Each structure stands twice: as C-alpha cells, then as structure tokens.
Coordinates of C-alpha atoms and ligand atoms in Angstrom, one line a residue:
M1 CA -40.1 43.5 -19.7
L2 CA -36.5 44.4 -20.4
F3 CA -35.7 43.6 -16.8
T4 CA -37.4 40.2 -17.1
S5 CA -35.3 39.4 -20.2
L6 CA -32.1 40.4 -18.5
V7 CA -32.9 38.2 -15.5
A8 CA -33.6 35.3 -17.9
V9 CA -30.3 35.8 -19.6
A10 CA -28.4 36.1 -16.3
F11 CA -29.8 32.8 -15.1
A12 CA -29.0 31.1 -18.4
V13 CA -25.3 32.2 -18.1
L14 CA -24.7 32.1 -14.3
P15 CA -24.7 28.3 -13.5
T16 CA -21.6 27.5 -15.6
A17 CA -19.9 30.9 -15.7
V18 CA -20.0 32.0 -12.1
L19 CA -21.5 29.4 -9.7
G20 CA -19.0 26.6 -10.7
A21 CA -19.1 22.9 -10.2
N22 CA -18.9 21.0 -6.9
H23 CA -16.4 18.3 -6.2
D24 CA -17.2 15.8 -3.4
V25 CA -14.3 14.6 -1.2
T26 CA -14.7 12.0 1.5
V27 CA -12.4 12.3 4.5
G28 CA -11.5 9.2 6.4
A29 CA -13.4 6.6 4.5
N30 CA -13.0 3.0 5.9
N31 CA -11.4 4.6 9.0
A32 CA -8.3 5.3 6.8
F33 CA -6.0 8.3 7.0
A34 CA -7.1 9.3 3.5
F35 CA -9.0 11.7 1.3
S36 CA -11.0 10.2 -1.6
P37 CA -10.5 11.0 -4.3
T38 CA -6.8 12.1 -3.9
T39 CA -6.9 14.5 -6.8
V40 CA -9.4 17.2 -7.7
I41 CA -9.2 19.4 -10.9
A42 CA -11.1 22.6 -10.0
D43 CA -11.8 26.0 -11.7
A44 CA -11.9 29.2 -9.8
G45 CA -15.4 29.4 -8.3
D46 CA -15.8 25.7 -8.0
T47 CA -16.6 24.2 -4.6
I48 CA -15.2 21.2 -2.8
T49 CA -17.6 19.6 -0.3
F50 CA -15.6 17.7 2.4
T51 CA -17.6 15.0 4.1
F52 CA -15.9 13.7 7.3
V53 CA -16.8 10.1 8.0
S54 CA -14.4 8.9 10.7
R55 CA -12.0 10.0 13.5
N56 CA -11.2 13.7 13.9
H57 CA -9.6 15.3 10.9
S58 CA -9.1 18.6 9.1
A59 CA -8.6 19.4 5.4
T60 CA -6.0 22.1 5.4
T61 CA -3.8 23.5 2.7
A62 CA -0.1 22.6 3.2
S63 CA 3.3 23.5 1.7
F64 CA 4.2 21.2 -1.1
D65 CA 7.8 20.8 0.1
D66 CA 7.2 20.6 3.8
P67 CA 3.6 19.3 4.3
C68 CA 3.4 18.0 7.8
P69 CA 1.6 19.4 9.7
P70 CA -0.2 22.0 7.6
P71 CA -0.5 25.4 9.4
V72 CA -3.7 26.5 11.2
G73 CA -5.6 28.6 8.7
G74 CA -4.0 26.8 5.8
F75 CA -0.9 27.4 3.7
G76 CA -0.6 30.0 0.9
T77 CA -2.7 32.5 -1.0
G78 CA -6.0 30.9 -1.9
G79 CA -5.5 28.3 0.9
F80 CA -8.1 27.1 3.3
D81 CA -8.6 25.2 6.5
T82 CA -11.8 23.4 7.5
G83 CA -10.7 23.2 11.1
F84 CA -11.0 20.0 13.1
V85 CA -14.1 18.1 12.3
N86 CA -14.9 15.2 14.7
A87 CA -16.6 12.2 13.2
A88 CA -15.6 9.8 15.9
G89 CA -18.0 7.9 18.1
G90 CA -20.9 7.9 15.6
A91 CA -20.9 11.6 15.2
T92 CA -22.2 12.7 11.7
P93 CA -20.9 16.3 11.3
A94 CA -22.2 18.6 8.6
P95 CA -20.0 18.6 5.5
V96 CA -17.7 21.6 5.0
V97 CA -17.9 23.4 1.7
V98 CA -14.8 25.3 0.5
T99 CA -14.8 27.6 -2.6
I100 CA -11.7 27.4 -4.8
Q101 CA -10.3 30.8 -5.6
D102 CA -8.0 30.1 -8.5
T103 CA -6.7 27.4 -10.8
L104 CA -3.3 27.2 -9.1
P105 CA -2.1 24.0 -7.5
H106 CA -3.1 23.6 -3.8
F107 CA -2.0 20.7 -1.6
V108 CA -4.1 19.5 1.3
S109 CA -3.5 17.4 4.4
C110 CA -4.8 16.9 7.9
M111 CA -3.2 18.8 10.8
Q112 CA -4.3 16.4 13.5
A113 CA -1.8 15.0 16.0
A114 CA 1.0 17.4 15.1
G115 CA 1.1 16.1 11.6
A116 CA 0.9 12.3 12.3
H117 CA -2.1 11.9 10.0
C118 CA -0.2 13.9 7.3
R119 CA 2.9 11.7 7.7
A120 CA 0.7 8.6 7.4
G121 CA -0.1 9.8 3.9
M122 CA -3.3 11.7 4.3
T123 CA -3.0 13.9 1.3
L124 CA -5.0 15.5 -1.5
A125 CA -3.9 17.5 -4.5
I126 CA -6.0 20.3 -6.1
N127 CA -4.9 21.1 -9.7
P128 CA -1.5 19.3 -9.5
T129 CA 1.0 20.1 -12.3
A130 CA 3.8 18.2 -14.1
D131 CA 6.2 19.8 -11.6
Q132 CA 4.1 19.4 -8.6
T133 CA 2.4 16.0 -8.8
Y134 CA 0.1 14.3 -6.3
E135 CA 2.6 11.4 -6.1
Q136 CA 5.5 13.8 -5.2
F137 CA 3.4 15.6 -2.6
L138 CA 2.5 12.2 -1.0
A139 CA 6.1 11.2 -1.0
N140 CA 7.0 14.5 0.7
A141 CA 4.4 13.9 3.4
L142 CA 5.5 10.3 4.0
A143 CA 9.2 11.4 4.2
S144 CA 8.6 14.4 6.5
Ligands
LIG201 C1 -10.6 17.2 17.6 O1 -9.2 17.4 17.6 C2 -8.7 18.6 18.1 C3 -7.3 18.7 17.9 O2 -6.6 17.6 18.4 C4 -9.1 18.7 19.5 O3 -8.7 20.0 20.0 C5 -10.6 18.6 19.7 O4 -11.0 18.6 21.0 C6 -11.1 17.3 19.0 N1 -12.5 17.2 19.1 C7 -13.2 16.2 19.7 C8 -14.7 16.3 19.7 O5 -12.6 15.3 20.3

C-alpha cells in the first residue's frame, strides 16, 4: 500500500522534474543548409529530436568562435554529435534524439564536406546568451 502510494507520487513528479521536454528540430528542410528552428531553449534533461529530411548532414556541437567544421564527436563538455545521417535519394532515416545535459549555451552545425555546410550558414543555437547570440554564431560560421 505504501509502495503503491510512493509509485503514484513518483509518477506525478517525474514527467516535469526528470524526464524533461522534447524539442523538434528539422535538418535540411526544403533542401536548404539549415536547421529549423535555429534556436532552442532547453533545460538539463530535455531532449532534441533531429529529423533529417534532405542530403547527408550531421548535427554536431561546434566552437562558438571557430565553428567550421565542428569536430567529430562534438565540441565541448555536454556536446554531442549525431554522426552523418543520409536523407538523400528518398531515404527516410530514423530521427536522432539527443539529451541535453545542462543549461549552458551549445552551438551546433553540420560537419559535412569539411565544413562547407557550416560555412553556408547551417547553424543552431541551444541556450544562447546575451554574449553568445545565435546571430553572432551564424556570422562566425559565414566568416570562417
Ligand atoms: C554521408 O556523408 C559521409 C561524410 O561525407 C560519408 O562518409 C557517407 O558515406 C555519406 N553517406 C552516404 C549514404 O552517402
């Protein structure tokens, strides 16, 4: 009886406190070198579901100052790398779900073609700040 009550309490608390929210990001919509949306505000424990819909891209954390290309495995503590996901030629790959580890800013680009997609402006900001904005990250990628 006590156990049953504890389980009920746990389920009442878990969904918001531990499991987190999901944020959907589309990769390559309209065949563009783009993530949409370009900014995600996420808590620790939230997930981002990357759905790849064109070409052959990755979603990989990058250095804010020197974004292109992002490193294999992803940049920084709490970074991530979906690896290359091919959605060319009618392929419909499974989405890739990434769990966000913290509330720090993380900046994401595509590592395809030695950074050419990144330099084309393929960028996403997770938890950007007043000092590290999405707009400046995009500018850094375009200028690199
Ligand atoms: C996707 O891109 C990577 C990196 O360029 C490449 O190694 C891989 O073969 C590509 N996948 C397909 C199915 O073309």
